PDB file of C-alpha atoms and ligand atoms in Angstrom:
ATOM      1  CA  MET A   1     -38.486  31.469  -2.511  1.00  0.00           C
ATOM      2  CA  THR A   2     -35.472  32.760  -4.430  1.00  0.00           C
ATOM      3  CA  GLY A   3     -34.703  32.734  -8.145  1.00  0.00           C
ATOM      4  CA  SER A   4     -36.755  30.776 -10.644  1.00  0.00           C
ATOM      5  CA  LYS A   5     -36.460  27.441  -8.893  1.00  0.00           C
ATOM      6  CA  ARG A   6     -39.886  25.891  -8.421  1.00  0.00           C
ATOM      7  CA  CYS A   7     -40.918  25.272  -4.822  1.00  0.00           C
ATOM      8  CA  LEU A   8     -41.017  21.563  -3.905  1.00  0.00           C
ATOM      9  CA  ILE A   9     -43.276  20.066  -1.251  1.00  0.00           C
ATOM     10  CA  ALA A  10     -42.059  16.516  -0.655  1.00  0.00           C
ATOM     11  CA  GLY A  11     -43.726  14.014   1.658  1.00  0.00           C
ATOM     12  CA  ASN A  12     -41.466  11.453   3.332  1.00  0.00           C
ATOM     13  CA  TRP A  13     -43.655   8.661   4.672  1.00  0.00           C
ATOM     14  CA  LYS A  14     -40.677   7.032   6.447  1.00  0.00           C
ATOM     15  CA  MET A  15     -41.619   3.480   7.608  1.00  0.00           C
ATOM     16  CA  ASN A  16     -45.365   4.103   7.328  1.00  0.00           C
ATOM     17  CA  GLY A  17     -47.998   3.099   4.815  1.00  0.00           C
ATOM     18  CA  LEU A  18     -49.767  -0.109   3.784  1.00  0.00           C
ATOM     19  CA  LEU A  19     -51.393  -0.675   0.397  1.00  0.00           C
ATOM     20  CA  GLN A  20     -54.889   0.301   1.564  1.00  0.00           C
ATOM     21  CA  GLU A  21     -53.560   3.490   3.180  1.00  0.00           C
ATOM     22  CA  ALA A  22     -51.852   4.413  -0.073  1.00  0.00           C
ATOM     23  CA  ARG A  23     -55.124   3.861  -1.954  1.00  0.00           C
ATOM     24  CA  ASP A  24     -57.016   6.000   0.560  1.00  0.00           C
ATOM     25  CA  PHE A  25     -54.408   8.761   0.307  1.00  0.00           C
ATOM     26  CA  ILE A  26     -54.605   8.809  -3.494  1.00  0.00           C
ATOM     27  CA  ALA A  27     -58.412   8.809  -3.453  1.00  0.00           C
ATOM     28  CA  ALA A  28     -58.495  11.740  -1.020  1.00  0.00           C
ATOM     29  CA  PHE A  29     -55.660  13.742  -2.578  1.00  0.00           C
ATOM     30  CA  GLY A  30     -56.536  13.027  -6.198  1.00  0.00           C
ATOM     31  CA  SER A  31     -59.516  15.366  -6.297  1.00  0.00           C
ATOM     32  CA  ASN A  32     -57.174  18.382  -6.057  1.00  0.00           C
ATOM     33  CA  PRO A  33     -55.822  19.706  -9.373  1.00  0.00           C
ATOM     34  CA  ALA A  34     -52.022  19.766  -9.608  1.00  0.00           C
ATOM     35  CA  PRO A  35     -50.788  23.320  -9.018  1.00  0.00           C
ATOM     36  CA  GLU A  36     -48.512  24.958 -11.594  1.00  0.00           C
ATOM     37  CA  SER A  37     -46.441  26.967  -9.172  1.00  0.00           C
ATOM     38  CA  VAL A  38     -45.527  24.158  -6.782  1.00  0.00           C
ATOM     39  CA  GLU A  39     -44.023  20.753  -7.429  1.00  0.00           C
ATOM     40  CA  ILE A  40     -45.267  17.876  -5.280  1.00  0.00           C
ATOM     41  CA  ALA A  41     -43.396  14.644  -4.536  1.00  0.00           C
ATOM     42  CA  LEU A  42     -44.054  11.626  -2.346  1.00  0.00           C
ATOM     43  CA  MET A  43     -41.548   9.202  -0.890  1.00  0.00           C
ATOM     44  CA  PRO A  44     -43.475   6.150   0.322  1.00  0.00           C
ATOM     45  CA  PRO A  45     -41.701   2.999   1.549  1.00  0.00           C
ATOM     46  CA  PHE A  46     -40.160   0.748  -1.137  1.00  0.00           C
ATOM     47  CA  THR A  47     -43.157  -1.634  -1.064  1.00  0.00           C
ATOM     48  CA  LEU A  48     -45.482   1.140  -2.276  1.00  0.00           C
ATOM     49  CA  LEU A  49     -43.341   2.540  -5.099  1.00  0.00           C
ATOM     50  CA  HIS A  50     -44.681   0.317  -7.889  1.00  0.00           C
ATOM     51  CA  PRO A  51     -48.294   0.301  -6.660  1.00  0.00           C
ATOM     52  CA  MET A  52     -48.421   4.121  -6.416  1.00  0.00           C
ATOM     53  CA  SER A  53     -46.304   4.991  -9.427  1.00  0.00           C
ATOM     54  CA  ALA A  54     -48.867   5.184 -12.251  1.00  0.00           C
ATOM     55  CA  GLN A  55     -51.527   7.057 -10.296  1.00  0.00           C
ATOM     56  CA  LEU A  56     -49.091   9.582  -8.879  1.00  0.00           C
ATOM     57  CA  ALA A  57     -47.788  10.212 -12.398  1.00  0.00           C
ATOM     58  CA  GLU A  58     -51.352  10.881 -13.573  1.00  0.00           C
ATOM     59  CA  MET A  59     -51.750  13.327 -10.680  1.00  0.00           C
ATOM     60  CA  GLN A  60     -48.452  14.994 -11.663  1.00  0.00           C
ATOM     61  CA  ILE A  61     -46.906  14.046  -8.343  1.00  0.00           C
ATOM     62  CA  GLU A  62     -43.259  12.967  -8.563  1.00  0.00           C
ATOM     63  CA  LEU A  63     -42.250   9.706  -6.927  1.00  0.00           C
ATOM     64  CA  GLY A  64     -39.177   9.272  -4.761  1.00  0.00           C
ATOM     65  CA  ALA A  65     -37.519   6.657  -2.574  1.00  0.00           C
ATOM     66  CA  GLN A  66     -36.126   7.092   0.928  1.00  0.00           C
ATOM     67  CA  ASN A  67     -32.769   5.438   0.323  1.00  0.00           C
ATOM     68  CA  VAL A  68     -30.735   3.563  -2.262  1.00  0.00           C
ATOM     69  CA  TYR A  69     -27.663   1.336  -2.361  1.00  0.00           C
ATOM     70  CA  TYR A  70     -24.690   2.360  -4.484  1.00  0.00           C
ATOM     71  CA  GLU A  71     -23.970  -0.888  -6.348  1.00  0.00           C
ATOM     72  CA  ASP A  72     -25.750  -1.672  -9.632  1.00  0.00           C
ATOM     73  CA  LYS A  73     -26.715  -5.281  -8.875  1.00  0.00           C
ATOM     74  CA  GLY A  74     -25.481  -8.445  -7.216  1.00  0.00           C
ATOM     75  CA  ALA A  75     -25.220 -10.167  -3.864  1.00  0.00           C
ATOM     76  CA  PHE A  76     -26.361  -7.336  -1.598  1.00  0.00           C
ATOM     77  CA  THR A  77     -29.250  -8.934   0.277  1.00  0.00           C
ATOM     78  CA  GLY A  78     -31.918  -6.462   1.275  1.00  0.00           C
ATOM     79  CA  SER A  79     -30.592  -3.608  -0.843  1.00  0.00           C
ATOM     80  CA  ILE A  80     -32.275  -1.662  -3.639  1.00  0.00           C
ATOM     81  CA  CYS A  81     -30.244  -0.180  -6.505  1.00  0.00           C
ATOM     82  CA  PRO A  82     -30.841   3.033  -8.495  1.00  0.00           C
ATOM     83  CA  LEU A  83     -32.053   1.160 -11.594  1.00  0.00           C
ATOM     84  CA  MET A  84     -34.766  -0.538  -9.532  1.00  0.00           C
ATOM     85  CA  LEU A  85     -35.925   2.897  -8.362  1.00  0.00           C
ATOM     86  CA  ARG A  86     -35.969   4.191 -11.945  1.00  0.00           C
ATOM     87  CA  ASP A  87     -37.862   1.047 -12.970  1.00  0.00           C
ATOM     88  CA  ALA A  88     -40.480   1.861 -10.326  1.00  0.00           C
ATOM     89  CA  GLY A  89     -40.870   5.386 -11.713  1.00  0.00           C
ATOM     90  CA  CYS A  90     -38.810   7.323  -9.171  1.00  0.00           C
ATOM     91  CA  HIS A  91     -37.381  10.734  -9.939  1.00  0.00           C
ATOM     92  CA  TYR A  92     -36.109  11.510  -6.431  1.00  0.00           C
ATOM     93  CA  VAL A  93     -34.188   9.665  -3.754  1.00  0.00           C
ATOM     94  CA  ILE A  94     -33.658  10.950  -0.208  1.00  0.00           C
ATOM     95  CA  LEU A  95     -30.044  10.527   0.901  1.00  0.00           C
ATOM     96  CA  GLY A  96     -28.381  11.166   4.253  1.00  0.00           C
ATOM     97  CA  HIS A  97     -31.556  11.528   6.288  1.00  0.00           C
ATOM     98  CA  SER A  98     -30.600  12.060   9.940  1.00  0.00           C
ATOM     99  CA  GLU A  99     -32.493   8.906  10.925  1.00  0.00           C
ATOM    100  CA  ARG A 100     -30.207   6.886   8.647  1.00  0.00           C
ATOM    101  CA  ARG A 101     -27.118   8.746   9.831  1.00  0.00           C
ATOM    102  CA  SER A 102     -27.927   8.189  13.523  1.00  0.00           C
ATOM    103  CA  ILE A 103     -29.799   4.847  13.591  1.00  0.00           C
ATOM    104  CA  ILE A 104     -28.087   2.986  10.729  1.00  0.00           C
ATOM    105  CA  GLY A 105     -24.735   4.775  11.117  1.00  0.00           C
ATOM    106  CA  GLU A 106     -24.577   5.963   7.507  1.00  0.00           C
ATOM    107  CA  SER A 107     -21.341   7.858   6.833  1.00  0.00           C
ATOM    108  CA  ASN A 108     -20.577  10.806   4.569  1.00  0.00           C
ATOM    109  CA  ALA A 109     -18.431   8.468   2.441  1.00  0.00           C
ATOM    110  CA  GLN A 110     -21.387   6.119   1.900  1.00  0.00           C
ATOM    111  CA  ILE A 111     -23.622   9.078   1.147  1.00  0.00           C
ATOM    112  CA  ARG A 112     -21.158  10.276  -1.515  1.00  0.00           C
ATOM    113  CA  SER A 113     -21.186   6.816  -3.124  1.00  0.00           C
ATOM    114  CA  LYS A 114     -24.985   6.900  -3.129  1.00  0.00           C
ATOM    115  CA  LEU A 115     -24.979  10.379  -4.692  1.00  0.00           C
ATOM    116  CA  ASN A 116     -22.712   9.157  -7.500  1.00  0.00           C
ATOM    117  CA  ALA A 117     -24.807   6.046  -8.120  1.00  0.00           C
ATOM    118  CA  SER A 118     -28.012   8.105  -8.150  1.00  0.00           C
ATOM    119  CA  TRP A 119     -26.627  10.598 -10.654  1.00  0.00           C
ATOM    120  CA  LEU A 120     -25.290   7.816 -12.855  1.00  0.00           C
ATOM    121  CA  HIS A 121     -28.814   6.436 -13.208  1.00  0.00           C
ATOM    122  CA  GLY A 122     -30.702   9.711 -13.559  1.00  0.00           C
ATOM    123  CA  LEU A 123     -32.146  10.092 -10.063  1.00  0.00           C
ATOM    124  CA  GLU A 124     -32.292  13.462  -8.310  1.00  0.00           C
ATOM    125  CA  PRO A 125     -30.993  13.145  -4.747  1.00  0.00           C
ATOM    126  CA  ILE A 126     -32.555  15.131  -1.927  1.00  0.00           C
ATOM    127  CA  LEU A 127     -29.519  15.380   0.335  1.00  0.00           C
ATOM    128  CA  CYS A 128     -30.486  15.896   3.989  1.00  0.00           C
ATOM    129  CA  ILE A 129     -28.267  17.844   6.352  1.00  0.00           C
ATOM    130  CA  GLY A 130     -28.846  19.066   9.879  1.00  0.00           C
ATOM    131  CA  GLU A 131     -27.374  19.596  13.319  1.00  0.00           C
ATOM    132  CA  THR A 132     -28.354  18.023  16.637  1.00  0.00           C
ATOM    133  CA  LEU A 133     -29.544  20.169  19.534  1.00  0.00           C
ATOM    134  CA  GLU A 134     -26.235  19.632  21.297  1.00  0.00           C
ATOM    135  CA  GLN A 135     -24.341  20.856  18.216  1.00  0.00           C
ATOM    136  CA  ARG A 136     -26.567  23.940  17.942  1.00  0.00           C
ATOM    137  CA  GLU A 137     -26.092  24.721  21.627  1.00  0.00           C
ATOM    138  CA  ARG A 138     -22.321  24.388  21.227  1.00  0.00           C
ATOM    139  CA  GLY A 139     -22.454  26.926  18.388  1.00  0.00           C
ATOM    140  CA  ILE A 140     -21.097  24.518  15.769  1.00  0.00           C
ATOM    141  CA  THR A 141     -24.162  24.308  13.497  1.00  0.00           C
ATOM    142  CA  ASN A 142     -22.436  25.850  10.474  1.00  0.00           C
ATOM    143  CA  MET A 143     -19.369  23.675  10.902  1.00  0.00           C
ATOM    144  CA  VAL A 144     -21.533  20.524  11.011  1.00  0.00           C
ATOM    145  CA  LEU A 145     -23.526  21.582   7.935  1.00  0.00           C
ATOM    146  CA  ALA A 146     -20.338  22.449   6.023  1.00  0.00           C
ATOM    147  CA  GLU A 147     -18.931  18.985   6.817  1.00  0.00           C
ATOM    148  CA  GLN A 148     -22.118  17.307   5.592  1.00  0.00           C
ATOM    149  CA  LEU A 149     -22.160  19.429   2.426  1.00  0.00           C
ATOM    150  CA  ALA A 150     -18.519  18.584   1.754  1.00  0.00           C
ATOM    151  CA  VAL A 151     -19.755  15.312   0.170  1.00  0.00           C
ATOM    152  CA  LEU A 152     -20.483  17.530  -2.839  1.00  0.00           C
ATOM    153  CA  LYS A 153     -16.815  18.407  -3.411  1.00  0.00           C
ATOM    154  CA  GLY A 154     -15.842  17.415  -6.923  1.00  0.00           C
ATOM    155  CA  ALA A 155     -19.411  16.449  -7.836  1.00  0.00           C
ATOM    156  CA  PRO A 156     -20.613  17.388 -11.338  1.00  0.00           C
ATOM    157  CA  LYS A 157     -21.847  20.996 -11.163  1.00  0.00           C
ATOM    158  CA  ASN A 158     -24.910  20.360 -13.308  1.00  0.00           C
ATOM    159  CA  ALA A 159     -25.985  17.191 -11.505  1.00  0.00           C
ATOM    160  CA  PRO A 160     -29.641  17.354 -10.396  1.00  0.00           C
ATOM    161  CA  LEU A 161     -29.737  18.027  -6.670  1.00  0.00           C
ATOM    162  CA  THR A 162     -31.992  19.306  -3.913  1.00  0.00           C
ATOM    163  CA  ILE A 163     -30.831  19.932  -0.342  1.00  0.00           C
ATOM    164  CA  ALA A 164     -33.077  19.539   2.706  1.00  0.00           C
ATOM    165  CA  TYR A 165     -31.965  21.387   5.824  1.00  0.00           C
ATOM    166  CA  GLU A 166     -33.516  19.523   8.738  1.00  0.00           C
ATOM    167  CA  PRO A 167     -32.441  20.462  12.249  1.00  0.00           C
ATOM    168  CA  VAL A 168     -32.432  17.059  13.985  1.00  0.00           C
ATOM    169  CA  TRP A 169     -34.065  18.536  17.093  1.00  0.00           C
ATOM    170  CA  ALA A 170     -37.064  19.659  15.017  1.00  0.00           C
ATOM    171  CA  ILE A 171     -37.763  16.275  13.389  1.00  0.00           C
ATOM    172  CA  GLY A 172     -40.919  14.629  14.703  1.00  0.00           C
ATOM    173  CA  THR A 173     -40.785  16.711  17.884  1.00  0.00           C
ATOM    174  CA  GLY A 174     -43.395  19.366  17.134  1.00  0.00           C
ATOM    175  CA  VAL A 175     -40.651  21.954  17.736  1.00  0.00           C
ATOM    176  CA  THR A 176     -39.762  24.028  14.683  1.00  0.00           C
ATOM    177  CA  ALA A 177     -36.820  26.316  14.177  1.00  0.00           C
ATOM    178  CA  THR A 178     -37.678  30.004  14.520  1.00  0.00           C
ATOM    179  CA  LYS A 179     -37.964  32.186  11.407  1.00  0.00           C
ATOM    180  CA  GLU A 180     -34.643  33.777  12.354  1.00  0.00           C
ATOM    181  CA  GLN A 181     -32.898  30.400  12.739  1.00  0.00           C
ATOM    182  CA  VAL A 182     -34.337  29.164   9.435  1.00  0.00           C
ATOM    183  CA  THR A 183     -33.399  32.341   7.552  1.00  0.00           C
ATOM    184  CA  GLU A 184     -29.894  32.498   8.995  1.00  0.00           C
ATOM    185  CA  THR A 185     -29.154  28.807   8.434  1.00  0.00           C
ATOM    186  CA  HIS A 186     -30.562  28.725   4.908  1.00  0.00           C
ATOM    187  CA  ALA A 187     -28.417  31.750   4.042  1.00  0.00           C
ATOM    188  CA  PHE A 188     -25.359  29.836   5.262  1.00  0.00           C
ATOM    189  CA  VAL A 189     -26.340  26.696   3.316  1.00  0.00           C
ATOM    190  CA  HIS A 190     -26.835  28.705   0.103  1.00  0.00           C
ATOM    191  CA  GLU A 191     -23.465  30.424   0.612  1.00  0.00           C
ATOM    192  CA  GLU A 192     -21.738  27.104   1.146  1.00  0.00           C
ATOM    193  CA  LEU A 193     -23.437  25.606  -1.928  1.00  0.00           C
ATOM    194  CA  THR A 194     -22.292  28.560  -4.031  1.00  0.00           C
ATOM    195  CA  ARG A 195     -18.753  28.046  -2.729  1.00  0.00           C
ATOM    196  CA  LEU A 196     -18.992  24.396  -3.806  1.00  0.00           C
ATOM    197  CA  GLY A 197     -20.339  25.415  -7.217  1.00  0.00           C
ATOM    198  CA  HIS A 198     -23.926  24.215  -6.796  1.00  0.00           C
ATOM    199  CA  ASP A 199     -26.978  26.370  -7.335  1.00  0.00           C
ATOM    200  CA  CYS A 200     -29.765  24.172  -6.081  1.00  0.00           C
ATOM    201  CA  ARG A 201     -33.012  24.287  -4.174  1.00  0.00           C
ATOM    202  CA  VAL A 202     -32.871  24.158  -0.374  1.00  0.00           C
ATOM    203  CA  LEU A 203     -35.912  22.765   1.445  1.00  0.00           C
ATOM    204  CA  TYR A 204     -36.683  23.082   5.148  1.00  0.00           C
ATOM    205  CA  GLY A 205     -37.751  20.025   7.151  1.00  0.00           C
ATOM    206  CA  GLY A 206     -38.704  19.398  10.760  1.00  0.00           C
ATOM    207  CA  SER A 207     -42.271  19.392  12.140  1.00  0.00           C
ATOM    208  CA  VAL A 208     -43.701  21.288   9.166  1.00  0.00           C
ATOM    209  CA  ASN A 209     -47.495  21.235   9.467  1.00  0.00           C
ATOM    210  CA  PRO A 210     -50.520  23.107   8.073  1.00  0.00           C
ATOM    211  CA  GLY A 211     -50.283  25.658  10.901  1.00  0.00           C
ATOM    212  CA  ASN A 212     -46.662  26.716  10.390  1.00  0.00           C
ATOM    213  CA  ALA A 213     -46.036  25.951   6.710  1.00  0.00           C
ATOM    214  CA  GLU A 214     -46.756  29.414   5.335  1.00  0.00           C
ATOM    215  CA  GLU A 215     -44.487  31.121   7.852  1.00  0.00           C
ATOM    216  CA  LEU A 216     -41.621  28.675   7.261  1.00  0.00           C
ATOM    217  CA  LEU A 217     -41.971  28.737   3.479  1.00  0.00           C
ATOM    218  CA  SER A 218     -41.918  32.545   3.518  1.00  0.00           C
ATOM    219  CA  CYS A 219     -38.430  32.655   5.030  1.00  0.00           C
ATOM    220  CA  PRO A 220     -35.795  33.880   2.548  1.00  0.00           C
ATOM    221  CA  GLY A 221     -33.817  31.005   1.055  1.00  0.00           C
ATOM    222  CA  VAL A 222     -36.505  28.384   1.752  1.00  0.00           C
ATOM    223  CA  GLU A 223     -37.551  26.762  -1.522  1.00  0.00           C
ATOM    224  CA  GLY A 224     -39.892  24.084  -0.289  1.00  0.00           C
ATOM    225  CA  ALA A 225     -40.367  21.592   2.518  1.00  0.00           C
ATOM    226  CA  LEU A 226     -39.569  17.989   3.325  1.00  0.00           C
ATOM    227  CA  VAL A 227     -42.591  16.899   5.351  1.00  0.00           C
ATOM    228  CA  GLY A 228     -42.688  13.782   7.516  1.00  0.00           C
ATOM    229  CA  GLY A 229     -45.663  13.160   9.819  1.00  0.00           C
ATOM    230  CA  ALA A 230     -47.962  15.731   8.208  1.00  0.00           C
ATOM    231  CA  SER A 231     -47.581  14.082   4.780  1.00  0.00           C
ATOM    232  CA  LEU A 232     -49.295  10.884   5.897  1.00  0.00           C
ATOM    233  CA  LYS A 233     -52.777  12.376   5.712  1.00  0.00           C
ATOM    234  CA  ALA A 234     -53.922  13.704   2.342  1.00  0.00           C
ATOM    235  CA  ASP A 235     -55.756  16.601   3.950  1.00  0.00           C
ATOM    236  CA  SER A 236     -52.847  17.984   5.980  1.00  0.00           C
ATOM    237  CA  PHE A 237     -50.390  17.435   3.109  1.00  0.00           C
ATOM    238  CA  MET A 238     -52.729  19.335   0.750  1.00  0.00           C
ATOM    239  CA  GLN A 239     -52.959  22.202   3.239  1.00  0.00           C
ATOM    240  CA  ILE A 240     -49.157  22.460   3.201  1.00  0.00           C
ATOM    241  CA  VAL A 241     -49.190  22.453  -0.610  1.00  0.00           C
ATOM    242  CA  LYS A 242     -51.794  25.254  -0.491  1.00  0.00           C
ATOM    243  CA  ALA A 243     -49.580  27.251   1.868  1.00  0.00           C
ATOM    244  CA  ALA A 244     -46.759  26.882  -0.671  1.00  0.00           C
ATOM    245  CA  ILE A 245     -49.070  28.047  -3.472  1.00  0.00           C
ATOM    246  CA  ASN A 246     -49.945  31.150  -1.419  1.00  0.00           C
ATOM    247  CA  VAL A 247     -46.294  31.927  -0.797  1.00  0.00           C
ATOM    248  CA  ALA A 248     -45.408  31.406  -4.482  1.00  0.00           C
ATOM    249  CA  SER A 249     -48.193  33.714  -5.732  1.00  0.00           C
TER     250      SER A 249
HETATM  251  O1  G3H B   1     -38.114  13.775   6.197  1.00  0.00           O
HETATM  252  C1  G3H B   1     -38.848  14.442   6.928  1.00  0.00           C
HETATM  253  C2  G3H B   1     -38.357  14.996   8.161  1.00  0.00           C
HETATM  254  O2  G3H B   1     -37.578  14.118   8.873  1.00  0.00           O
HETATM  255  C3  G3H B   1     -39.363  15.735   8.973  1.00  0.00           C
HETATM  256  O3  G3H B   1     -40.211  14.867   9.682  1.00  0.00           O
HETATM  257  P1  G3H B   1     -41.417  15.518  10.523  1.00  0.00           P
HETATM  258  O4  G3H B   1     -42.155  16.427   9.579  1.00  0.00           O
HETATM  259  O5  G3H B   1     -42.247  14.353  10.954  1.00  0.00           O
HETATM  260  O6  G3H B   1     -40.795  16.280  11.632  1.00  0.00           O
END
């Protein structure tokens, strides 16, 4: 953890979670007092934002969404706008997740529009970047990350922003990047952000679990984690939060 930026442990539930599961999660997680040194956030599916909002706020857990559309309102069937996310109590929105880039075909231009719309309505984007295994093996990881970060060119310098570096080959695979890979890549991401005029938190994501969290969070330049699978169970998510508390102390 570098500087005075508070470590963030964010749970991305992806397309998982029914109402009863959300209730069970809150009941199990709620008995733990909110730590001072670590910020916690949850990104459930859209259908659970309103139902979870009040209780998460009481537990001092920030709420976030997994995507947003860039128009304010109108005939955009199936889309959710930034104001709707604010209305549901969201502080964060994940943008540019590799699953949206690869499955939905989301482009950097669309991601930039979503960044602008999020900032306009007071949301803090968590911008995801990451290389595929093929790109890493070809030695073009930094080039790919620089291209993805280029969506920040010309963006307001003081706009709230968190970056999540998620090597695509480590997402949901049980394979994590080595400490060396994480340290080296986070150093590059921080350098690139400085060049673009942004001093923001950089999270690591990709198969973070209770067994590897402390090691990953201890790497220089890692200021939190974006957790997928291991955030679905209150117990494993809390263990990751505890690992972050240990690293922060
Ligand atoms: O947004 C979260 C990441 O895609 C990581 O997912 P994972 O922890 O299941 O590998």
